[in-house]
Structures are given as structure tokens and as C-alpha cells.
Tab-separated table of C-alpha atoms in Angstrom:
chain	number	residue	atom	x	y	z
P	195	MET	CA	202.633	86.463	71.835
P	196	ILE	CA	199.562	85.253	70.047
P	197	VAL	CA	197.720	84.947	73.380
P	198	LYS	CA	198.520	88.648	74.006
P	199	LEU	CA	197.389	89.637	70.598
P	200	LEU	CA	194.137	87.892	71.148
P	201	ALA	CA	193.776	89.540	74.572
P	202	VAL	CA	194.195	92.930	73.002
P	203	LEU	CA	191.574	92.173	70.225
P	204	GLY	CA	189.279	90.892	72.925
P	205	LEU	CA	189.518	94.165	74.737
P	206	ALA	CA	188.964	96.169	71.639
P	207	ALA	CA	185.970	93.994	70.766
P	208	LEU	CA	184.503	94.522	74.225
P	209	MET	CA	184.634	98.211	73.717
P	210	LEU	CA	182.563	97.807	70.564
P	211	LEU	CA	179.743	95.865	72.306
P	212	PRO	CA	177.661	98.902	73.179
P	213	PHE	CA	177.631	99.932	69.474
P	214	ALA	CA	176.575	96.598	68.120
P	215	ASN	CA	173.095	97.698	67.187
P	216	LEU	CA	174.527	100.541	64.975
P	217	LEU	CA	175.740	97.872	62.639
P	218	ARG	CA	172.208	97.253	61.570
P	219	ALA	CA	170.986	99.230	58.545
P	220	GLU	CA	169.916	102.628	59.810
P	221	GLU	CA	166.241	103.289	59.908
P	222	PRO	CA	164.691	106.713	59.612
P	223	GLU	CA	162.979	107.995	62.737
P	224	SER	CA	159.303	108.340	62.772
P	225	PHE	CA	158.146	111.886	61.782
P	226	SER	CA	155.382	111.667	64.259
P	227	GLU	CA	157.895	112.134	67.183
P	228	LEU	CA	157.049	115.876	67.341
P	229	ILE	CA	153.432	115.210	68.351
P	230	PHE	CA	152.484	115.048	72.056
P	231	ASN	CA	150.919	111.729	72.940
P	232	PRO	CA	148.468	112.021	75.830
P	233	GLY	CA	148.096	108.235	76.010
P	234	HIS	CA	144.889	106.450	76.157
P	235	LEU	CA	142.099	108.718	77.400
P	236	LYS	CA	138.705	108.085	78.994
P	237	PRO	CA	136.500	107.481	75.916
P	238	PHE	CA	133.712	109.812	76.859
P	239	ASP	CA	133.449	112.405	79.493
P	240	SER	CA	130.346	114.515	78.903
P	241	GLU	CA	126.586	114.423	78.405
P	242	LEU	CA	124.994	115.652	75.179
P	243	LYS	CA	122.536	118.557	75.677
P	244	VAL	CA	121.177	118.416	72.162
P	245	LYS	CA	119.479	115.678	70.177
P	246	VAL	CA	118.540	114.822	66.564
P	247	GLY	CA	115.631	116.952	65.548
P	248	ASP	CA	116.644	119.958	67.686
P	249	ALA	CA	117.278	123.314	66.205
P	250	ALA	CA	121.094	123.612	66.407
P	251	PRO	CA	122.096	126.283	68.999
P	252	ASP	CA	123.394	129.240	67.235
P	253	PHE	CA	126.840	130.599	67.916
P	254	THR	CA	129.467	133.058	66.721
P	255	LEU	CA	133.183	132.158	67.097
P	256	PRO	CA	136.413	133.681	65.797
P	257	SER	CA	138.239	131.993	62.885
P	258	ILE	CA	141.886	131.671	62.195
P	259	GLU	CA	141.304	133.854	59.114
P	260	GLY	CA	140.640	136.871	61.455
P	261	ASN	CA	136.856	136.989	60.825
P	262	LYS	CA	133.910	135.707	62.834
P	263	ILE	CA	131.773	132.908	61.770
P	264	THR	CA	128.109	132.546	62.806
P	265	LEU	CA	126.388	129.126	62.364
P	266	SER	CA	123.127	130.615	61.124
P	267	GLN	CA	124.887	132.288	58.192
P	268	TYR	CA	124.723	129.020	56.365
P	269	GLN	CA	120.918	128.481	56.727
P	270	GLY	CA	119.312	128.114	53.345
P	271	ARG	CA	122.740	127.715	51.617
P	272	LYS	CA	124.798	124.874	53.129
P	273	ASN	CA	124.516	121.702	55.224
P	274	VAL	CA	126.854	122.114	58.092
P	275	VAL	CA	129.174	119.464	59.616
P	276	ILE	CA	130.481	120.738	63.009
P	277	SER	CA	133.735	118.801	63.725
P	278	PHE	CA	134.685	119.207	67.401
P	279	VAL	CA	138.187	117.792	68.085
P	280	PRO	CA	139.691	117.695	71.484
P	281	ALA	CA	143.034	119.571	71.071
P	282	ALA	CA	145.617	120.771	68.724
P	283	TRP	CA	148.880	118.971	68.511
P	284	THR	CA	147.627	115.575	69.503
P	285	PRO	CA	147.773	112.401	67.375
P	286	VAL	CA	144.240	111.602	66.337
P	287	CYS	CA	143.182	115.206	65.967
P	288	SER	CA	146.336	115.915	63.913
P	289	ASP	CA	145.161	113.640	61.203
P	290	GLN	CA	141.370	113.903	61.262
P	291	TRP	CA	141.130	117.385	59.575
P	292	PRO	CA	143.850	116.657	56.958
P	293	GLY	CA	141.467	113.971	55.760
P	294	TYR	CA	138.672	116.555	55.361
P	295	VAL	CA	141.088	118.926	53.606
P	296	PHE	CA	141.772	116.175	51.130
P	297	THR	CA	138.033	115.362	50.516
P	298	GLN	CA	136.753	118.849	49.753
P	299	LYS	CA	135.028	117.784	46.553
P	300	LEU	CA	132.971	115.169	48.521
P	301	PHE	CA	131.730	117.983	50.712
P	302	ASP	CA	131.078	120.307	47.799
P	303	ASP	CA	129.158	117.511	46.108
P	304	GLN	CA	126.958	117.293	49.149
P	305	ALA	CA	126.502	121.063	49.517
P	306	ALA	CA	128.168	120.926	52.803
P	307	VAL	CA	130.662	122.925	54.789
P	308	ILE	CA	132.727	121.850	57.750
P	309	LEU	CA	133.168	124.085	60.802
P	310	GLY	CA	136.288	122.817	62.588
P	311	ILE	CA	136.203	123.699	66.333
P	312	THR	CA	138.597	123.238	69.250
P	313	VAL	CA	139.045	124.934	72.571
P	314	ASP	CA	142.560	126.110	71.578
P	315	ASN	CA	143.333	129.781	71.139
P	316	ILE	CA	143.710	131.354	67.633
P	317	PRO	CA	147.543	131.408	67.473
P	318	THR	CA	147.638	127.662	68.441
P	319	LEU	CA	145.083	126.766	65.868
P	320	HIS	CA	146.813	128.864	63.178
P	321	ALA	CA	150.260	127.151	63.786
P	322	TRP	CA	148.716	123.648	64.003
P	323	THR	CA	146.689	123.899	60.810
P	324	ARG	CA	149.512	125.335	58.710
P	325	GLN	CA	150.841	121.708	58.318
P	326	MET	CA	147.570	120.467	56.988
P	327	GLY	CA	147.693	121.993	53.513
P	328	GLU	CA	145.145	124.440	52.129
P	329	ILE	CA	142.288	124.281	54.637
P	330	TRP	CA	139.102	125.061	52.736
P	331	PHE	CA	136.829	125.129	55.742
P	332	PRO	CA	136.625	127.571	58.649
P	333	VAL	CA	138.652	126.750	61.669
P	334	LEU	CA	137.074	128.243	64.851
P	335	SER	CA	138.382	128.884	68.356
P	336	ASP	CA	136.098	128.064	71.316
P	337	PHE	CA	138.731	129.392	73.644
P	338	TRP	CA	136.946	132.117	75.517
P	339	PRO	CA	134.595	131.915	77.306
P	340	HIS	CA	136.415	128.591	77.441
P	341	GLY	CA	134.450	125.769	75.699
P	342	ALA	CA	131.212	127.850	75.795
P	343	VAL	CA	129.914	126.529	72.468
P	344	ALA	CA	131.009	123.004	73.167
P	345	ASP	CA	129.264	123.183	76.566
P	346	THR	CA	126.076	124.406	74.848
P	347	TYR	CA	126.095	121.248	72.772
P	348	GLY	CA	127.139	119.111	75.727
P	349	VAL	CA	130.570	118.044	74.384
P	350	LEU	CA	132.898	119.796	76.799
P	351	ARG	CA	134.903	117.341	78.865
P	352	SER	CA	135.837	117.831	82.445
P	353	ASP	CA	139.473	118.627	81.606
P	354	GLY	CA	138.504	121.511	79.334
P	355	THR	CA	139.037	119.801	76.028
P	356	THR	CA	136.073	118.629	73.874
P	357	GLU	CA	134.741	115.280	72.774
P	358	ARG	CA	135.550	114.028	69.305
P	359	ALA	CA	132.150	114.880	67.987
P	360	LEU	CA	130.399	115.396	64.623
P	361	ILE	CA	127.150	117.285	64.426
P	362	ILE	CA	125.397	117.235	61.088
P	363	ILE	CA	122.948	120.199	60.530
P	364	ASP	CA	120.746	120.640	57.408
P	365	LYS	CA	120.057	123.843	55.544
P	366	ASN	CA	117.078	124.540	57.796
P	367	GLY	CA	119.261	124.592	60.856
P	368	ILE	CA	118.046	121.277	62.316
P	369	ILE	CA	120.336	118.722	63.769
P	370	ARG	CA	119.954	115.618	61.646
P	371	ASP	CA	122.814	113.420	62.953
P	372	ILE	CA	125.192	113.276	65.930
P	373	LEU	CA	128.260	111.179	66.524
P	374	VAL	CA	130.268	111.417	69.700
P	375	GLU	CA	133.167	108.982	68.986
P	376	ASP	CA	135.466	107.447	71.513
P	377	ILE	CA	138.029	110.193	71.909
P	378	ASN	CA	140.829	107.839	71.116
P	379	ILE	CA	139.415	106.879	67.703
P	380	ARG	CA	138.973	108.822	64.624
P	381	PRO	CA	135.321	108.814	63.339
P	382	PRO	CA	134.855	107.135	60.005
P	383	LEU	CA	134.242	109.286	56.839
P	384	ASP	CA	131.416	106.815	56.240
P	385	PHE	CA	129.281	108.412	58.951
P	386	ILE	CA	129.489	111.871	57.259
P	387	VAL	CA	128.872	110.550	53.791
P	388	GLN	CA	125.911	108.463	54.808
P	389	SER	CA	124.365	111.287	56.819
P	390	LEU	CA	124.743	113.863	54.071
P	391	THR	CA	123.521	111.454	51.444
P	392	ARG	CA	120.353	110.942	53.556
P	393	ILE	CA	119.889	114.646	53.993
P	394	ASN	CA	120.255	115.280	50.337
P	395	ASN	CA	118.266	112.217	49.393
P	396	LYS	CA	121.077	111.095	47.176
P	397	LYS	CA	121.849	107.385	46.645
D	225	MET	CA	201.605	86.980	88.986
D	226	ARG	CA	201.599	84.277	86.315
D	227	LYS	CA	198.124	83.092	87.403
D	228	THR	CA	196.900	86.628	87.219
D	229	LYS	CA	198.204	87.070	83.617
D	230	VAL	CA	196.549	83.879	82.530
D	231	LEU	CA	193.204	84.776	84.099
D	232	THR	CA	193.279	88.163	82.569
D	233	THR	CA	194.105	86.739	79.185
D	234	VAL	CA	191.232	84.256	79.397
D	235	ILE	CA	188.774	86.976	80.328
D	236	PHE	CA	189.694	89.065	77.332
D	237	ILE	CA	189.545	86.231	74.876
D	238	VAL	CA	186.135	85.249	76.234
D	239	SER	CA	184.941	88.886	75.967
D	240	PHE	CA	186.230	88.926	72.350
D	241	PHE	CA	184.166	85.926	71.296
D	242	ILE	CA	181.038	87.188	73.235
D	243	THR	CA	181.195	90.511	71.436
D	244	ILE	CA	181.640	88.961	67.974
D	245	THR	CA	178.853	86.496	68.669
D	246	SER	CA	176.584	89.318	69.767
D	247	ILE	CA	177.248	91.396	66.653
D	248	ALA	CA	176.736	88.356	64.452
D	249	ALA	CA	173.415	87.644	66.120
D	250	THR	CA	172.361	91.274	65.636
D	251	LYS	CA	173.104	91.180	61.889
D	252	SER	CA	171.579	87.749	61.195
D	253	ASP	CA	168.163	88.294	62.853
D	254	VAL	CA	165.634	87.192	60.221
D	255	GLU	CA	162.170	88.831	60.368
D	256	LEU	CA	159.663	86.548	58.779
D	257	LEU	CA	156.511	88.066	57.223
D	258	PRO	CA	153.713	87.515	59.661
D	259	ASP	CA	150.698	85.344	58.713
D	260	ILE	CA	148.418	88.151	57.515
D	261	THR	CA	145.154	87.454	55.718
D	262	LEU	CA	143.511	89.732	53.155
D	263	THR	CA	140.490	89.441	50.901
D	264	VAL	CA	140.904	88.740	47.217
D	265	PRO	CA	139.617	91.891	45.430
D	266	GLU	CA	136.895	92.045	42.904
D	267	ASN	CA	139.148	93.749	40.340
D	268	LYS	CA	140.422	91.181	37.914
D	269	ASP	CA	143.455	93.327	36.998
D	270	TYR	CA	144.522	93.388	40.708
D	271	ILE	CA	144.038	89.548	40.903
D	272	ARG	CA	146.326	89.124	37.886
D	273	TYR	CA	148.913	91.667	39.221
D	274	LEU	CA	149.159	89.976	42.587
D	275	GLY	CA	149.169	86.496	40.952
D	276	LEU	CA	146.324	85.262	43.109
D	277	LYS	CA	144.505	82.034	42.482
D	278	GLY	CA	141.514	82.423	44.714
D	279	LYS	CA	138.077	83.821	43.783
D	280	PRO	CA	137.040	87.416	44.719
D	281	GLY	CA	135.802	87.592	48.332
D	282	THR	CA	137.890	84.627	49.463
D	283	GLU	CA	140.945	84.947	51.707
D	284	PHE	CA	144.493	84.935	50.774
D	285	LYS	CA	147.815	85.403	52.741
D	286	LEU	CA	150.289	88.204	52.060
D	287	GLY	CA	152.832	85.480	51.420
D	288	ASP	CA	150.678	84.135	48.548
D	289	ILE	CA	151.425	87.191	46.435
D	290	ASP	CA	153.448	86.273	43.487
D	291	ALA	CA	156.432	88.581	43.805
D	292	ASP	CA	160.196	88.374	44.123
D	293	ILE	CA	160.169	91.677	45.946
D	294	LEU	CA	156.942	92.945	47.486
D	295	VAL	CA	156.692	96.512	48.776
D	296	ILE	CA	153.949	97.298	51.265
D	297	GLU	CA	153.070	100.968	51.872
D	298	LEU	CA	151.338	101.528	55.203
D	299	PHE	CA	149.333	104.724	54.608
D	300	SER	CA	146.229	106.616	55.705
D	301	MET	CA	143.926	108.795	53.766
D	302	TYR	CA	144.080	111.236	56.769
D	303	CYS	CA	147.873	111.404	56.694
D	304	PRO	CA	149.145	114.651	55.020
D	305	HIS	CA	152.533	113.100	54.385
D	306	CYS	CA	150.935	110.110	52.579
D	307	GLN	CA	148.913	112.570	50.556
D	308	LYS	CA	152.073	114.448	49.620
D	309	ALA	CA	153.937	111.115	48.933
D	310	ALA	CA	151.202	109.753	46.667
D	311	PRO	CA	152.413	111.094	43.227
D	312	THR	CA	155.974	109.785	43.989
D	313	VAL	CA	154.650	106.431	45.075
D	314	ASN	CA	152.738	106.270	41.802
D	315	GLU	CA	156.032	106.919	40.003
D	316	LEU	CA	157.611	104.094	42.091
D	317	TYR	CA	154.834	101.716	40.894
D	318	LYS	CA	155.438	102.607	37.270
D	319	LYS	CA	159.161	102.137	37.673
D	320	MET	CA	158.567	98.703	39.310
D	321	GLU	CA	156.286	97.762	36.391
D	322	GLN	CA	159.010	98.747	33.908
D	323	MET	CA	161.604	96.607	35.694
D	324	THR	CA	159.491	93.640	36.174
D	325	ARG	CA	160.311	90.752	33.885
D	326	PRO	CA	159.557	86.905	34.110
D	327	ASP	CA	162.418	86.242	36.471
D	328	LEU	CA	162.133	89.338	38.553
D	329	LYS	CA	158.576	90.288	39.643
D	330	LEU	CA	158.267	93.600	41.681
D	331	VAL	CA	154.936	94.296	43.190
D	332	ILE	CA	153.532	96.988	45.472
D	333	ILE	CA	150.343	97.098	47.502
D	334	GLY	CA	148.938	99.669	50.062
D	335	ILE	CA	147.440	98.974	53.426
D	336	GLY	CA	145.088	101.812	54.707
D	337	ALA	CA	145.965	101.894	58.385
D	338	SER	CA	142.698	102.610	60.402
D	339	ASN	CA	140.956	103.323	57.122
D	340	THR	CA	137.564	101.993	56.010
D	341	SER	CA	136.960	100.812	52.492
D	342	LEU	CA	135.353	104.076	51.600
D	343	GLU	CA	138.401	105.945	52.962
D	344	VAL	CA	140.747	103.736	50.936
D	345	ASP	CA	138.665	104.174	47.800
D	346	THR	CA	138.652	107.892	48.313
D	347	PHE	CA	142.389	107.931	48.542
D	348	ARG	CA	142.764	105.854	45.434
D	349	GLN	CA	140.435	107.968	43.403
D	350	GLY	CA	141.941	111.165	44.694
D	351	PHE	CA	145.385	110.237	43.560
D	352	ASP	CA	144.489	107.938	40.697
D	353	ILE	CA	146.415	105.067	42.306
D	354	ALA	CA	146.781	102.053	40.041
D	355	PHE	CA	148.076	99.428	42.417
D	356	PRO	CA	145.879	97.540	44.963
D	357	LEU	CA	145.028	99.131	48.245
D	358	PHE	CA	143.402	97.227	51.172
D	359	PRO	CA	141.599	98.704	54.182
D	360	ASP	CA	142.759	97.938	57.697
D	361	PRO	CA	140.118	99.647	59.815
D	362	ASP	CA	141.056	97.954	63.193
D	363	LEU	CA	144.862	98.358	62.653
D	364	HIS	CA	145.486	94.585	63.021
D	365	ILE	CA	147.543	94.467	59.865
D	366	TYR	CA	149.444	97.645	60.759
D	367	HIS	CA	150.248	96.250	64.309
D	368	ALA	CA	151.172	92.808	62.865
D	369	LEU	CA	153.662	94.475	60.573
D	370	LYS	CA	154.970	96.597	63.433
D	371	GLY	CA	153.969	99.874	61.882
D	372	THR	CA	155.743	102.970	63.197
D	373	GLY	CA	153.792	105.695	61.486
D	374	THR	CA	152.692	106.475	58.018
D	375	PRO	CA	153.811	106.400	55.368
D	376	THR	CA	155.970	103.350	56.098
D	377	PHE	CA	157.453	101.296	53.277
D	378	ILE	CA	158.177	97.674	54.023
D	379	GLY	CA	160.401	95.506	51.650
D	380	ILE	CA	159.722	91.717	51.592
D	381	LYS	CA	161.532	89.050	49.555
D	382	LYS	CA	161.122	85.366	49.065
D	383	ASP	CA	163.642	83.176	50.839
D	384	GLY	CA	162.939	79.596	49.818
D	385	ASP	CA	159.413	78.824	50.752
D	386	ARG	CA	159.194	81.688	53.200
D	387	SER	CA	158.785	85.479	52.950
D	388	VAL	CA	161.237	87.730	54.769
D	389	ILE	CA	161.060	91.375	55.760
D	390	PHE	CA	164.362	92.952	54.783
D	391	SER	CA	163.666	96.650	54.780
D	392	ARG	CA	161.693	99.246	56.580
D	393	GLN	CA	161.485	102.952	55.937
D	394	THR	CA	159.169	105.465	57.568
D	395	GLY	CA	158.594	108.845	55.966
D	396	ARG	CA	158.513	110.154	52.411
D	397	PHE	CA	161.256	109.444	49.987
D	398	ARG	CA	162.115	112.158	47.296
D	399	ASP	CA	163.373	110.139	44.406
D	400	HIS	CA	161.477	106.905	43.511
D	401	SER	CA	164.471	105.559	41.326
D	402	GLU	CA	166.885	106.049	44.248
D	403	PHE	CA	164.373	104.478	46.659
D	404	LEU	CA	164.039	101.494	44.351
D	405	ASP	CA	167.829	101.232	43.829
D	406	ASN	CA	168.464	101.219	47.566
D	407	LEU	CA	165.632	98.680	48.240
D	408	LEU	CA	167.037	96.235	45.492
D	409	ASN	CA	170.494	96.580	47.010
D	410	ARG	CA	169.215	95.829	50.511
D	411	SER	CA	167.371	92.755	49.098
D	412	GLY	CA	170.715	91.151	48.335
D	413	LEU	CA	169.587	90.047	44.925
D	414	LYS	CA	172.638	89.461	42.791
D	415	ALA	CA	173.752	92.332	40.561
D	416	LYS	CA	173.398	90.305	37.512
D	417	GLU	CA	169.650	89.618	38.282
D	418	VAL	CA	168.794	93.300	38.356
D	419	LYS	CA	169.260	95.597	35.467
D	420	HIS	CA	167.840	99.009	35.912
D	421	ASP	CA	168.281	102.332	34.232
D	422	ARG	CA	167.952	105.508	36.260
């Protein structure tokens, strides 16, 4: 009788085996599960067509606000930090600009504006940037002609995305610093701060 | 027929004990705090808060922090969820300070995943964070702690002469008191050792 009872308990326990892990304390899922992960990408896939000391090629691109932004409109007024990021809705890109949203005062103190550019279309950029908070800088679409501005600067990759690049331009429209970072890595804020500090002769 | 019955019975009994053993092993896995080295900060208040004995600029191990319960927040300056969570985490820090007493020390630190010192300082100043934050620019601390995104909150307790990770939570929490209650419950500290008002 006891043997039969143990046998029945054994069968019941065996049925529980697949669920053993559920007896651990439940852990919340990572919120980053919604972001597409392209995996590790080729670090660089383009050749720069500009260099420090060049006049920055002028351009006009549509912004997610519905207007058009021209680079030269900032001459005499603001230093410009062009931030090319490869694509919306991908991991490193999705957290680079929220950092710039958070550090607006730092850019204001350096008399600088950011122009955030990707090759995505306006609706995509609009949806993507909604989750970043109150974006204080223009977000521009280099969608059509596809990647034309990125190509002018030499940061258009062979798959149609752009490099992860920062182009620092002074109030005279001259390129003062360029950083084309490994596409898999976020460029440090330190580069921007050091560059703008040099431009503004601040210590 | 009799042999068949005996064989069947034996198989079921063995299955029972295998299952029970498996479940027991699942629940008793102990995750030790990895051997992670940080730099003693310059700020004397931080040194006092962490109970460190070394001089600024020298190395210390996470396990050297004098705390009955240590909370590590894995964050990033670039993480919008971390930015939104910062005020609530500040409240958590204040609550932990209120509850700390000589026989129950609660400590929290932040690790800036993929952040430089400048980025960590910018985050601290932007949110007026009072507890120590440490940069982790190459993510070696984040990976050693098996980070699964930011913000992640890791609970560590002393178990004899070793430190044990007993809790992980990724994502923001809404109520700092509730978070702390749950954390202390998970730590297994006896009820009489913890008195807290909500």
C-alpha cells in the first residue's frame, strides 16, 4: 500500500519536473526586449570625404518638426555637433541621443546645438524619438536621396546606414573635430566636451 | 506480472526522488558576489559611507563594503529609464539611510555601465545623487555582475565571510518603500532584525 502511494507521488512529482524553474523567485523581463539587435557589426565601412579644417559641406534636410533645417543657418550663432547614428530602433543608437537630451545645459553652456541625423524616414524618426523625452535639438532625416548628406561627408556605409560619427563645426562653419566611432560602441561624451571646450577656449 | 509491478513501482519512486532533488538544487543555488575591484573615491563622505579602510586612489573589492545589505544599481547616463528612475532611487537611498542602525547597515552604490567618469559625474550632478557612483567604461563590472539591461538593481547580503547575491530586478520600480520591503524580505533577515515604517 505504502509502495503504491509512493509510486503515485513519484508520478506526480515527475509531472512537476518541467516546472521546477518556476519555483525560483520570478525576475522581471528586460525592457530592452523590444529593440532589434543586429548583432556585432563591421566596425567601419566607409571613407571620410572631409577633414579637420575643411568648410563643412552645407545641406538642408527635413526635421521631425515638419520644417527644414540648413546647416549654414547656425553660422555666426552656434557651434554645431552633427551626430550621425546608424539607424532607429537599434540598441546603441537608442541610448546615445537620450544622453544628449539629458545634457542640454552642457551644450547650451558651450553655445552648441546638436543636429541628429539618420537615414530613416520622418515617421520612423518621429516614433523612435518619442520615447527619448523632450528632444531639444533638431532630428533630421537623410532618407531621400538616400543618405546623400552622409555620403557627402563620407559616412554612408555600404548597407545604406551611416557610421556612428560626430562632426564638430565652429561658428565660422569650419570642421574642427571628427570622430567616426566603431559602430558597435557609443562615443564618449568626453570627446564632445573636450572639442567644444577647445573651440570656445574654455578650461 | 508481479515483476512488472515491482519494476514500475521502482521507476516511479526513483522519478520522485530525482524530481525532488532537482527542485531542491534549483532553489539552493547560491550566487556568490564576483571578485570585482573598484577604486577608493576621493570623497571622504563616500569612504565613510562605504566603510572603506584604504586611501583614495587605491583598490578595494565590492565585498569590502561594510554593509549587511548592499544594493548595486547598474545604470547608464544615456538610459532614459535610468533618468526617469533617478528621483525614486534617491528616495530609496534616503529610506535606506533612515533604516540603517548599528546592527543593520543598508548601503547603495551605482555602477555606470559603459559610462566614463565624466558621464557618471554628469548623471550625478544632473539628479543630485548623494550615494557613490562608479564608472564602468569597458563594461567588465556589468558583465561580471551578469547585467541584463539598465536599470538593474542587485541585492547582496553577507553570509558569514562571503557576500551572496540574493536578488536581481531589471527595470524601474514605482514605490521605493515597497521595493525595500520586498528586498529585505528576500534577504531572509529575521523579522525582529528589521523594523521599518512605511
